[in-house]
Tab-separated table of C-alpha atoms in Angstrom:
chain	number	residue	atom	x	y	z
A	1	GLY	CA	-76.598	82.538	23.752
A	2	ALA	CA	-75.933	81.537	20.214
A	3	VAL	CA	-76.018	84.495	17.912
A	4	VAL	CA	-75.805	84.373	14.140
A	5	SER	CA	-75.432	87.567	12.134
A	6	GLN	CA	-75.740	88.211	8.411
A	7	HIS	CA	-74.383	91.072	6.392
A	8	PRO	CA	-75.758	92.956	4.568
A	9	SER	CA	-79.345	92.908	5.784
A	10	ARG	CA	-80.522	94.386	2.521
A	11	VAL	CA	-78.879	94.700	-0.840
A	12	ILE	CA	-80.001	95.975	-4.203
A	13	CYS	CA	-77.917	95.135	-7.230
A	14	LYS	CA	-78.097	95.367	-10.981
A	15	SER	CA	-78.782	92.385	-13.149
A	16	GLY	CA	-75.520	90.659	-14.178
A	17	THR	CA	-73.534	91.654	-11.091
A	18	SER	CA	-72.483	89.420	-8.252
A	19	VAL	CA	-73.433	89.775	-4.595
A	20	LYS	CA	-71.746	88.321	-1.533
A	21	ILE	CA	-73.696	87.635	1.664
A	22	GLU	CA	-71.838	86.803	4.886
A	23	CYS	CA	-73.060	84.660	7.734
A	24	ARG	CA	-71.198	84.725	11.021
A	25	SER	CA	-71.633	82.835	14.266
A	26	LEU	CA	-70.700	85.465	16.847
A	27	ASP	CA	-70.215	83.580	20.044
A	28	PHE	CA	-69.683	79.922	19.024
A	29	GLN	CA	-67.889	77.890	16.452
A	30	ALA	CA	-70.088	76.379	13.794
A	31	THR	CA	-68.909	73.246	12.083
A	32	THR	CA	-71.892	73.365	9.778
A	33	MET	CA	-73.767	76.259	8.257
A	34	PHE	CA	-76.886	76.111	6.133
A	35	TRP	CA	-78.205	78.420	3.485
A	36	TYR	CA	-81.933	78.815	2.932
A	37	ARG	CA	-83.972	80.810	0.519
A	38	GLN	CA	-87.451	82.064	1.318
A	39	PHE	CA	-89.923	83.335	-1.213
A	40	PRO	CA	-92.741	85.708	-0.102
A	41	LYS	CA	-95.295	83.930	2.068
A	42	GLN	CA	-93.584	80.608	1.633
A	43	SER	CA	-91.480	78.322	3.709
A	44	LEU	CA	-87.721	78.065	3.781
A	45	MET	CA	-86.055	76.020	1.077
A	46	LEU	CA	-82.650	74.589	1.975
A	47	MET	CA	-80.181	75.482	-0.733
A	48	ALA	CA	-76.972	73.934	0.563
A	49	THR	CA	-75.109	72.680	3.595
A	50	SER	CA	-71.583	73.778	4.178
A	51	ASN	CA	-69.032	72.190	6.443
A	52	GLU	CA	-65.988	74.107	7.434
A	53	GLY	CA	-63.067	73.281	5.240
A	54	SER	CA	-64.917	71.185	2.703
A	55	LYS	CA	-67.118	71.720	-0.304
A	56	ALA	CA	-70.748	72.606	0.167
A	57	THR	CA	-73.415	70.009	-0.505
A	58	TYR	CA	-76.127	71.477	-2.727
A	59	GLU	CA	-79.748	70.442	-2.761
A	60	GLN	CA	-81.273	69.156	-5.941
A	61	GLY	CA	-82.096	71.923	-8.365
A	62	VAL	CA	-79.729	74.474	-6.873
A	63	GLU	CA	-77.017	75.601	-9.263
A	64	LYS	CA	-73.656	75.368	-7.547
A	65	ASP	CA	-71.980	77.606	-10.120
A	66	LYS	CA	-74.570	80.308	-9.515
A	67	PHE	CA	-74.665	80.130	-5.734
A	68	LEU	CA	-71.078	79.887	-4.547
A	69	ILE	CA	-70.659	78.944	-0.939
A	70	ASN	CA	-67.419	79.222	1.031
A	71	HIS	CA	-66.997	78.154	4.620
A	72	ALA	CA	-63.413	79.093	5.251
A	73	SER	CA	-63.569	79.303	9.002
A	74	LEU	CA	-65.633	77.998	11.918
A	75	THR	CA	-67.343	81.338	12.278
A	76	LEU	CA	-67.877	82.473	8.706
A	77	SER	CA	-69.700	81.225	5.642
A	78	THR	CA	-70.342	83.263	2.542
A	79	LEU	CA	-72.891	82.877	-0.246
A	80	THR	CA	-72.142	84.623	-3.469
A	81	VAL	CA	-74.887	84.974	-5.974
A	82	THR	CA	-73.124	85.254	-9.355
A	83	SER	CA	-74.516	87.018	-12.373
A	84	ALA	CA	-77.646	87.825	-10.500
A	85	HIS	CA	-81.011	88.080	-12.280
A	86	PRO	CA	-84.320	89.465	-11.080
A	87	GLU	CA	-85.576	85.943	-10.343
A	88	ASP	CA	-82.815	85.639	-7.786
A	89	SER	CA	-84.481	88.320	-5.694
A	90	SER	CA	-85.414	86.652	-2.459
A	91	PHE	CA	-84.853	86.544	1.278
A	92	TYR	CA	-81.751	84.456	2.087
A	93	ILE	CA	-81.358	83.085	5.579
A	94	CYS	CA	-78.386	81.236	7.019
A	95	SER	CA	-78.214	79.028	10.040
A	96	ALA	CA	-75.367	77.528	12.054
A	97	ARG	CA	-74.893	74.379	14.037
A	98	ARG	CA	-72.231	73.902	16.661
A	99	ASN	CA	-71.325	70.353	15.836
A	100	ARG	CA	-72.617	67.313	14.077
A	101	ASP	CA	-74.267	65.941	17.230
A	102	SER	CA	-76.159	69.118	17.945
A	103	ASN	CA	-79.843	69.115	17.251
A	104	GLN	CA	-80.182	72.849	17.070
A	105	GLN	CA	-79.654	75.319	14.314
A	106	TYR	CA	-79.375	79.005	15.104
A	107	PHE	CA	-80.700	81.281	12.364
A	108	GLY	CA	-79.450	84.619	11.126
A	109	PRO	CA	-81.756	87.584	10.615
A	110	GLY	CA	-81.788	87.143	6.852
A	111	THR	CA	-80.688	89.222	3.831
A	112	ARG	CA	-83.164	90.678	1.438
A	113	LEU	CA	-81.707	90.672	-2.073
A	114	THR	CA	-83.361	92.717	-4.831
A	115	VAL	CA	-81.982	92.465	-8.345
A	116	THR	CA	-83.090	95.217	-10.691
B	1	GLY	CA	-89.459	62.354	0.835
B	2	GLU	CA	-90.328	64.046	4.096
B	3	ASP	CA	-93.233	66.388	4.182
B	4	VAL	CA	-94.538	68.749	6.833
B	5	GLU	CA	-97.957	70.378	6.650
B	6	GLN	CA	-99.561	73.188	8.564
B	7	SER	CA	-102.723	75.172	8.377
B	8	LEU	CA	-102.051	78.476	6.753
B	9	PHE	CA	-103.845	80.979	8.930
B	10	LEU	CA	-105.201	81.415	12.439
B	11	SER	CA	-106.901	84.412	13.974
B	12	VAL	CA	-107.511	84.755	17.684
B	13	ARG	CA	-108.504	87.432	20.139
B	14	GLU	CA	-105.978	88.808	22.599
B	15	GLY	CA	-106.043	86.788	25.794
B	16	ASP	CA	-107.393	83.639	24.145
B	17	SER	CA	-105.364	80.492	23.594
B	18	SER	CA	-103.910	79.732	20.173
B	19	VAL	CA	-103.352	76.239	18.876
B	20	ILE	CA	-101.300	75.727	15.738
B	21	ASN	CA	-101.227	72.284	14.289
B	22	CYS	CA	-98.738	70.434	12.168
B	23	THR	CA	-98.491	66.974	10.645
B	24	TYR	CA	-95.428	65.249	9.278
B	25	THR	CA	-94.671	62.115	7.370
B	26	ASP	CA	-91.138	61.154	8.447
B	27	SER	CA	-91.447	58.252	10.896
B	28	SER	CA	-87.803	58.591	11.814
B	29	SER	CA	-88.086	62.163	13.050
B	30	THR	CA	-85.992	62.637	16.134
B	31	TYR	CA	-86.660	66.251	16.949
B	32	LEU	CA	-89.547	68.535	16.114
B	33	TYR	CA	-89.356	72.229	16.383
B	34	TRP	CA	-91.441	75.384	16.446
B	35	TYR	CA	-89.951	78.572	15.052
B	36	LYS	CA	-91.382	82.095	15.018
B	37	GLN	CA	-90.732	84.569	12.219
B	38	GLU	CA	-91.655	88.219	12.476
B	39	PRO	CA	-91.919	90.342	9.323
B	40	GLY	CA	-88.581	90.849	7.576
B	41	ALA	CA	-86.668	88.888	10.201
B	42	GLY	CA	-85.057	85.515	10.601
B	43	LEU	CA	-86.313	82.562	12.525
B	44	GLN	CA	-86.444	82.433	16.299
B	45	LEU	CA	-86.490	79.056	17.894
B	46	LEU	CA	-89.416	78.926	20.291
B	47	THR	CA	-89.215	75.363	21.503
B	48	TYR	CA	-88.488	71.840	20.448
B	49	ILE	CA	-89.446	68.363	21.507
B	50	PHE	CA	-87.658	65.069	21.326
B	51	SER	CA	-89.613	62.307	19.598
B	52	ASN	CA	-89.823	60.151	22.746
B	53	MET	CA	-91.722	62.833	24.593
B	54	ASP	CA	-95.427	63.583	24.255
B	55	MET	CA	-95.571	66.927	25.901
B	56	LYS	CA	-93.309	69.869	26.791
B	57	GLN	CA	-94.307	73.032	28.568
B	58	ASP	CA	-92.335	76.236	28.623
B	59	GLN	CA	-94.081	79.217	30.214
B	60	ARG	CA	-96.958	80.136	27.855
B	61	LEU	CA	-96.055	77.463	25.317
B	62	THR	CA	-97.179	73.882	25.366
B	63	VAL	CA	-96.091	71.414	22.731
B	64	LEU	CA	-98.015	68.186	22.214
B	65	LEU	CA	-96.709	65.352	20.150
B	66	ASN	CA	-98.708	62.390	18.947
B	67	LYS	CA	-96.093	60.222	17.398
B	68	LYS	CA	-98.538	57.574	16.279
B	69	ASP	CA	-100.558	60.053	14.267
B	70	LYS	CA	-97.433	62.151	13.426
B	71	HIS	CA	-99.213	65.262	14.763
B	72	LEU	CA	-97.556	68.137	16.511
B	73	SER	CA	-99.261	71.159	18.047
B	74	LEU	CA	-98.232	74.394	19.660
B	75	ARG	CA	-100.489	76.011	22.196
B	76	ILE	CA	-99.876	79.618	23.188
B	77	ALA	CA	-101.710	80.552	26.313
B	78	ASP	CA	-102.977	84.137	26.838
B	79	THR	CA	-102.076	85.179	23.333
B	80	GLN	CA	-100.754	88.704	22.990
B	81	THR	CA	-100.583	91.078	20.011
B	82	GLY	CA	-96.784	90.577	20.095
B	83	ASP	CA	-97.386	86.933	19.259
B	84	SER	CA	-98.625	87.892	15.778
B	85	ALA	CA	-96.132	86.286	13.422
B	86	ILE	CA	-95.541	83.295	11.174
B	87	TYR	CA	-94.996	80.053	13.012
B	88	PHE	CA	-93.059	77.276	11.324
B	89	CYS	CA	-93.120	73.619	12.321
B	90	ALA	CA	-89.940	71.699	11.388
B	91	GLU	CA	-88.558	68.250	11.859
B	92	ILE	CA	-85.244	66.520	11.551
B	93	GLY	CA	-84.849	62.842	10.879
B	94	GLU	CA	-82.642	60.195	12.493
B	95	TYR	CA	-79.850	60.382	9.893
B	96	GLY	CA	-80.644	63.701	8.346
B	97	ASN	CA	-78.749	66.903	8.605
B	98	LYS	CA	-81.487	69.042	7.337
B	99	LEU	CA	-84.529	70.565	8.834
B	100	VAL	CA	-87.708	70.098	6.865
B	101	PHE	CA	-90.070	72.981	7.326
B	102	GLY	CA	-93.789	73.383	6.951
B	103	ALA	CA	-95.196	76.247	4.963
B	104	GLY	CA	-95.869	78.306	8.070
B	105	THR	CA	-99.013	79.394	9.904
B	106	ILE	CA	-99.824	83.122	10.019
B	107	LEU	CA	-101.093	83.955	13.489
B	108	ARG	CA	-103.057	87.137	13.709
B	109	VAL	CA	-104.016	88.400	17.162
B	110	LYS	CA	-106.844	90.892	17.404
B	111	SER	CA	-107.000	93.302	20.253
């Protein structure tokens, strides 16, 4: 199979602090990982695309200084929400793709972030 | 830009067939997907279809694609209570990296 994990599954943090979310491809190497955000009862919104060893490409309207993405290895990408505010509370989902020619993305189970 | 639309809600009785519909605007879509999301969980890929196909069957799931009308449907035969979830339609274009998702259809199965 192609398993993607995320850690933590849930996190509560105080306003102004930073939170790091990890996305790992467990049984394959992922040249590309994607970070999505999902609001309650809404669809997934792509935040950024990260390719191993290069800078992430952010979608329009997503603040790159607020949502720091690092894709340091072929099996790990991290999303750091810096100086979190209550409006950053959301469900964050990552996905991973084996290579550029692959048509499939494998999704992680998501991370519920609550900022108090 | 690309747009994907779905009906928001579908309610069926256990044992009936469910049909979830989706329309899209991107004429260069190469692959179209159906994902399932259960509460508090990530997305599970159910099935996908290449744009040069018009039908794909996989056990209880049948995908129909009308490329001319840019219409995609997912039929679930013998719907079970465990099928209750949100179903997302998504497409990816010829040169695109990114999946474009619909808003999701909530399927509720009554026993």
